[in-house]
């Protein structure tokens, strides 16, 4: 009998000390609010690094500014290499992931 296949983590998330601390703080924030944190949300075929997403959105002026710009979430989706099929749906899912977990 062949051994079961090993499950490998998606390399799209770099688990640094900074990442782990950010996730701990984010988890505590959600617990205080009574909301659910999706620690490794998937958009398209990849897991999204919430720390990287947060830092990128903040560096570009924040959620509201990016949401006001035409195609900004779609461009972020391409930057995060989430896939190229159905870009509008990927952009919507990325925006929803940010709002649900980080806003």
GROMACS .gro file of N, CA and C in nm:
model
  309
    1UNK      N    1   0.084  -0.117   0.000
    1UNK     CA    2   0.000   0.000   0.000
    1UNK      C    3   0.089   0.124   0.000
    2UNK      N    4   0.056   0.217  -0.085
    2UNK     CA    5   0.135   0.339  -0.097
    2UNK      C    6   0.105   0.433   0.019
    3UNK      N    7   0.205   0.507   0.064
    3UNK     CA    8   0.181   0.602   0.173
    3UNK      C    9   0.091   0.716   0.124
    4UNK      N   10   0.015   0.776   0.215
    4UNK     CA   11  -0.072   0.886   0.173
    4UNK      C   12   0.011   1.004   0.126
    5UNK      N   13  -0.042   1.080   0.033
    5UNK     CA   14   0.034   1.196  -0.015
    5UNK      C   15   0.051   1.298   0.097
    6UNK      N   16   0.166   1.363   0.099
    6UNK     CA   17   0.190   1.463   0.202
    6UNK      C   18   0.124   1.595   0.160
    7UNK      N   19   0.070   1.662   0.258
    7UNK     CA   20   0.008   1.790   0.232
    7UNK      C   21   0.114   1.897   0.249
    8UNK      N   22   0.134   1.977   0.146
    8UNK     CA   23   0.234   2.082   0.150
    8UNK      C   24   0.165   2.217   0.156
    9UNK      N   25   0.217   2.305   0.237
    9UNK     CA   26   0.160   2.439   0.249
    9UNK      C   27   0.191   2.519   0.123
   10UNK      N   28   0.097   2.604   0.092
   10UNK     CA   29   0.112   2.692  -0.023
   10UNK      C   30   0.228   2.789   0.003
   11UNK      N   31   0.323   2.798  -0.087
   11UNK     CA   32   0.436   2.887  -0.065
   11UNK      C   33   0.402   3.035  -0.080
   12UNK      N   34   0.275   3.069  -0.104
   12UNK     CA   35   0.238   3.209  -0.121
   12UNK      C   36   0.240   3.286   0.011
   13UNK      N   37   0.255   3.217   0.123
   13UNK     CA   38   0.262   3.283   0.253
   13UNK      C   39   0.398   3.255   0.317
   14UNK      N   40   0.470   3.361   0.343
   14UNK     CA   41   0.600   3.349   0.408
   14UNK      C   42   0.580   3.365   0.558
   15UNK      N   43   0.600   3.260   0.633
   15UNK     CA   44   0.573   3.260   0.777
   15UNK      C   45   0.692   3.309   0.858
   16UNK      N   46   0.709   3.439   0.860
   16UNK     CA   47   0.816   3.501   0.936
   16UNK      C   48   0.768   3.529   1.078
   17UNK      N   49   0.859   3.574   1.163
   17UNK     CA   50   0.822   3.614   1.299
   17UNK      C   51   0.723   3.730   1.292
   18UNK      N   52   0.746   3.824   1.202
   18UNK     CA   53   0.655   3.938   1.185
   18UNK      C   54   0.515   3.890   1.146
   19UNK      N   55   0.509   3.792   1.055
   19UNK     CA   56   0.381   3.737   1.011
   19UNK      C   57   0.309   3.671   1.129
   20UNK      N   58   0.380   3.591   1.204
   20UNK     CA   59   0.318   3.520   1.317
   20UNK      C   60   0.266   3.618   1.422
   21UNK      N   61   0.342   3.724   1.450
   21UNK     CA   62   0.299   3.826   1.547
   21UNK      C   63   0.175   3.901   1.496
   22UNK      N   64   0.177   3.935   1.368
   22UNK     CA   65   0.062   4.002   1.306
   22UNK      C   66  -0.063   3.916   1.316
   23UNK      N   67  -0.049   3.788   1.286
   23UNK     CA   68  -0.165   3.698   1.290
   23UNK      C   69  -0.216   3.681   1.433
   24UNK      N   70  -0.125   3.678   1.530
   24UNK     CA   71  -0.166   3.667   1.671
   24UNK      C   72  -0.248   3.790   1.710
   25UNK      N   73  -0.198   3.908   1.677
   25UNK     CA   74  -0.269   4.032   1.708
   25UNK      C   75  -0.403   4.040   1.634
   26UNK      N   76  -0.404   3.998   1.510
   26UNK     CA   77  -0.527   4.001   1.430
   26UNK      C   78  -0.630   3.904   1.488
   27UNK      N   79  -0.585   3.789   1.533
   27UNK     CA   80  -0.674   3.691   1.594
   27UNK      C   81  -0.736   3.746   1.722
   28UNK      N   82  -0.654   3.811   1.803
   28UNK     CA   83  -0.705   3.873   1.927
   28UNK      C   84  -0.806   3.983   1.895
   29UNK      N   85  -0.780   4.062   1.792
   29UNK     CA   86  -0.871   4.168   1.749
   29UNK      C   87  -1.007   4.109   1.711
   30UNK      N   88  -1.005   4.002   1.632
   30UNK     CA   89  -1.131   3.938   1.589
   30UNK      C   90  -1.204   3.877   1.709
   31UNK      N   91  -1.129   3.821   1.801
   31UNK     CA   92  -1.191   3.762   1.919
   31UNK      C   93  -1.264   3.869   2.001
   32UNK      N   94  -1.201   3.984   2.018
   32UNK     CA   95  -1.264   4.095   2.091
   32UNK      C   96  -1.390   4.145   2.021
   33UNK      N   97  -1.388   4.145   1.889
   33UNK     CA   98  -1.504   4.191   1.811
   33UNK      C   99  -1.612   4.086   1.799
   34UNK      N  100  -1.578   3.963   1.827
   34UNK     CA  101  -1.674   3.854   1.812
   34UNK      C  102  -1.692   3.813   1.668
   35UNK      N  103  -1.588   3.833   1.588
   35UNK     CA  104  -1.592   3.795   1.447
   35UNK      C  105  -1.496   3.681   1.420
   36UNK      N  106  -1.508   3.621   1.305
   36UNK     CA  107  -1.426   3.506   1.269
   36UNK      C  108  -1.313   3.549   1.176
   37UNK      N  109  -1.192   3.511   1.211
   37UNK     CA  110  -1.076   3.535   1.127
   37UNK      C  111  -1.050   3.413   1.041
   38UNK      N  112  -1.040   3.435   0.913
   38UNK     CA  113  -1.000   3.328   0.822
   38UNK      C  114  -0.848   3.342   0.806
   39UNK      N  115  -0.773   3.258   0.876
   39UNK     CA  116  -0.628   3.275   0.886
   39UNK      C  117  -0.555   3.261   0.753
   40UNK      N  118  -0.599   3.174   0.668
   40UNK     CA  119  -0.534   3.155   0.538
   40UNK      C  120  -0.640   3.152   0.429
   41UNK      N  121  -0.702   3.267   0.401
   41UNK     CA  122  -0.808   3.268   0.301
   41UNK      C  123  -0.754   3.235   0.162
   42UNK      N  124  -0.838   3.171   0.085
   42UNK     CA  125  -0.802   3.138  -0.053
   42UNK      C  126  -0.875   3.231  -0.147
   43UNK      N  127  -0.801   3.282  -0.242
   43UNK     CA  128  -0.860   3.357  -0.352
   43UNK      C  129  -0.803   3.293  -0.477
   44UNK      N  130  -0.891   3.245  -0.560
   44UNK     CA  131  -0.844   3.168  -0.675
   44UNK      C  132  -0.782   3.039  -0.625
   45UNK      N  133  -0.666   3.009  -0.675
   45UNK     CA  134  -0.599   2.884  -0.638
   45UNK      C  135  -0.494   2.903  -0.529
   46UNK      N  136  -0.484   3.023  -0.473
   46UNK     CA  137  -0.376   3.049  -0.377
   46UNK      C  138  -0.429   3.100  -0.245
   47UNK      N  139  -0.350   3.076  -0.142
   47UNK     CA  140  -0.376   3.137  -0.012
   47UNK      C  141  -0.325   3.281  -0.017
   48UNK      N  142  -0.394   3.369   0.051
   48UNK     CA  143  -0.353   3.510   0.054
   48UNK      C  144  -0.279   3.538   0.185
   49UNK      N  145  -0.163   3.598   0.173
   49UNK     CA  146  -0.084   3.641   0.288
   49UNK      C  147  -0.149   3.769   0.340
   50UNK      N  148  -0.218   3.761   0.454
   50UNK     CA  149  -0.291   3.876   0.506
   50UNK      C  150  -0.198   3.990   0.545
   51UNK      N  151  -0.080   3.960   0.597
   51UNK     CA  152   0.016   4.066   0.631
   51UNK      C  153   0.059   4.141   0.506
   52UNK      N  154   0.092   4.069   0.403
   52UNK     CA  155   0.135   4.132   0.278
   52UNK      C  156   0.021   4.214   0.218
   53UNK      N  157  -0.101   4.158   0.220
   53UNK     CA  158  -0.216   4.230   0.168
   53UNK      C  159  -0.239   4.359   0.247
   54UNK      N  160  -0.235   4.349   0.380
   54UNK     CA  161  -0.255   4.465   0.465
   54UNK      C  162  -0.150   4.573   0.435
   55UNK      N  163  -0.024   4.534   0.434
   55UNK     CA  164   0.084   4.630   0.409
   55UNK      C  165   0.073   4.695   0.272
   56UNK      N  166   0.035   4.618   0.172
   56UNK     CA  167   0.021   4.671   0.036
   56UNK      C  168  -0.092   4.771   0.028
   57UNK      N  169  -0.206   4.737   0.087
   57UNK     CA  170  -0.322   4.826   0.083
   57UNK      C  171  -0.293   4.956   0.160
   58UNK      N  172  -0.233   4.945   0.277
   58UNK     CA  173  -0.199   5.064   0.358
   58UNK      C  174  -0.100   5.152   0.282
   59UNK      N  175   0.000   5.092   0.219
   59UNK     CA  176   0.101   5.167   0.145
   59UNK      C  177   0.040   5.244   0.027
   60UNK      N  178  -0.071   5.195  -0.025
   60UNK     CA  179  -0.136   5.260  -0.140
   60UNK      C  180  -0.250   5.352  -0.099
   61UNK      N  181  -0.259   5.380   0.030
   61UNK     CA  182  -0.357   5.478   0.074
   61UNK      C  183  -0.477   5.423   0.147
   62UNK      N  184  -0.486   5.293   0.159
   62UNK     CA  185  -0.595   5.232   0.236
   62UNK      C  186  -0.707   5.177   0.151
   63UNK      N  187  -0.797   5.107   0.220
   63UNK     CA  188  -0.908   5.036   0.156
   63UNK      C  189  -0.996   5.130   0.074
   64UNK      N  190  -1.037   5.243   0.132
   64UNK     CA  191  -1.127   5.334   0.063
   64UNK      C  192  -1.064   5.392  -0.064
   65UNK      N  193  -0.938   5.429  -0.057
   65UNK     CA  194  -0.871   5.486  -0.173
   65UNK      C  195  -0.859   5.382  -0.284
   66UNK      N  196  -0.819   5.261  -0.249
   66UNK     CA  197  -0.806   5.157  -0.351
   66UNK      C  198  -0.941   5.122  -0.410
   67UNK      N  199  -1.043   5.118  -0.325
   67UNK     CA  200  -1.177   5.085  -0.374
   67UNK      C  201  -1.231   5.192  -0.467
   68UNK      N  202  -1.187   5.316  -0.450
   68UNK     CA  203  -1.233   5.426  -0.535
   68UNK      C  204  -1.163   5.427  -0.671
   69UNK      N  205  -1.048   5.363  -0.680
   69UNK     CA  206  -0.972   5.361  -0.805
   69UNK      C  207  -1.022   5.249  -0.895
   70UNK      N  208  -1.042   5.282  -1.020
   70UNK     CA  209  -1.088   5.183  -1.116
   70UNK      C  210  -0.980   5.076  -1.136
   71UNK      N  211  -1.018   4.953  -1.128
   71UNK     CA  212  -0.934   4.835  -1.152
   71UNK      C  213  -0.823   4.814  -1.050
   72UNK      N  214  -0.821   4.889  -0.940
   72UNK     CA  215  -0.712   4.875  -0.843
   72UNK      C  216  -0.711   4.736  -0.779
   73UNK      N  217  -0.827   4.683  -0.740
   73UNK     CA  218  -0.829   4.550  -0.679
   73UNK      C  219  -0.790   4.443  -0.781
   74UNK      N  220  -0.826   4.464  -0.906
   74UNK     CA  221  -0.787   4.370  -1.011
   74UNK      C  222  -0.634   4.371  -1.028
   75UNK      N  223  -0.576   4.490  -1.025
   75UNK     CA  224  -0.429   4.500  -1.036
   75UNK      C  225  -0.361   4.435  -0.916
   76UNK      N  226  -0.418   4.451  -0.797
   76UNK     CA  227  -0.362   4.383  -0.679
   76UNK      C  228  -0.369   4.232  -0.696
   77UNK      N  229  -0.480   4.184  -0.750
   77UNK     CA  230  -0.495   4.041  -0.773
   77UNK      C  231  -0.387   3.988  -0.866
   78UNK      N  232  -0.356   4.065  -0.969
   78UNK     CA  233  -0.249   4.023  -1.062
   78UNK      C  234  -0.113   4.030  -0.991
   79UNK      N  235  -0.094   4.131  -0.908
   79UNK     CA  236   0.032   4.144  -0.834
   79UNK      C  237   0.052   4.028  -0.737
   80UNK      N  238  -0.056   3.979  -0.680
   80UNK     CA  239  -0.049   3.867  -0.586
   80UNK      C  240  -0.051   3.732  -0.659
   81UNK      N  241  -0.050   3.735  -0.791
   81UNK     CA  242  -0.047   3.614  -0.875
   81UNK      C  243  -0.159   3.517  -0.838
   82UNK      N  244  -0.281   3.570  -0.833
   82UNK     CA  245  -0.395   3.487  -0.794
   82UNK      C  246  -0.454   3.410  -0.911
   83UNK      N  247  -0.407   3.436  -1.028
   83UNK     CA  248  -0.458   3.368  -1.146
   83UNK      C  249  -0.501   3.470  -1.249
   84UNK      N  250  -0.526   3.424  -1.368
   84UNK     CA  251  -0.564   3.517  -1.474
   84UNK      C  252  -0.703   3.492  -1.528
   85UNK      N  253  -0.765   3.382  -1.487
   85UNK     CA  254  -0.900   3.356  -1.536
   85UNK      C  255  -1.000   3.427  -1.446
   86UNK      N  256  -1.094   3.492  -1.506
   86UNK     CA  257  -1.201   3.564  -1.438
   86UNK      C  258  -1.148   3.666  -1.338
   87UNK      N  259  -1.070   3.760  -1.389
   87UNK     CA  260  -1.009   3.863  -1.304
   87UNK      C  261  -1.111   3.945  -1.225
   88UNK      N  262  -1.227   3.978  -1.280
   88UNK     CA  263  -1.324   4.053  -1.199
   88UNK      C  264  -1.366   3.977  -1.073
   89UNK      N  265  -1.387   3.847  -1.084
   89UNK     CA  266  -1.427   3.767  -0.968
   89UNK      C  267  -1.312   3.757  -0.868
   90UNK      N  268  -1.190   3.741  -0.915
   90UNK     CA  269  -1.074   3.736  -0.826
   90UNK      C  270  -1.058   3.869  -0.752
   91UNK      N  271  -1.077   3.980  -0.824
   91UNK     CA  272  -1.065   4.112  -0.762
   91UNK      C  273  -1.171   4.129  -0.654
   92UNK      N  274  -1.293   4.088  -0.682
   92UNK     CA  275  -1.401   4.098  -0.584
   92UNK      C  276  -1.371   4.012  -0.462
   93UNK      N  277  -1.322   3.892  -0.484
   93UNK     CA  278  -1.288   3.803  -0.372
   93UNK      C  279  -1.172   3.857  -0.288
   94UNK      N  280  -1.074   3.919  -0.353
   94UNK     CA  281  -0.961   3.977  -0.280
   94UNK      C  282  -1.010   4.095  -0.195
   95UNK      N  283  -1.092   4.178  -0.254
   95UNK     CA  284  -1.149   4.293  -0.181
   95UNK      C  285  -1.233   4.244  -0.062
   96UNK      N  286  -1.314   4.142  -0.084
   96UNK     CA  287  -1.397   4.085   0.023
   96UNK      C  288  -1.311   4.024   0.133
   97UNK      N  289  -1.203   3.958   0.094
   97UNK     CA  290  -1.111   3.898   0.191
   97UNK      C  291  -1.048   4.006   0.278
   98UNK      N  292  -1.008   4.117   0.216
   98UNK     CA  293  -0.952   4.227   0.294
   98UNK      C  294  -1.056   4.281   0.391
   99UNK      N  295  -1.174   4.309   0.341
   99UNK     CA  296  -1.279   4.369   0.424
   99UNK      C  297  -1.317   4.279   0.541
  100UNK      N  298  -1.331   4.151   0.513
  100UNK     CA  299  -1.374   4.055   0.616
  100UNK      C  300  -1.268   4.035   0.725
  101UNK      N  301  -1.143   4.031   0.684
  101UNK     CA  302  -1.037   3.995   0.778
  101UNK      C  303  -0.954   4.112   0.830
  102UNK      N  304  -0.947   4.222   0.756
  102UNK     CA  305  -0.853   4.327   0.790
  102UNK      C  306  -0.915   4.465   0.812
  103UNK      N  307  -1.040   4.485   0.774
  103UNK     CA  308  -1.101   4.618   0.788
  103UNK      C  309  -1.171   4.632   0.922
   0.00000   0.00000   0.00000
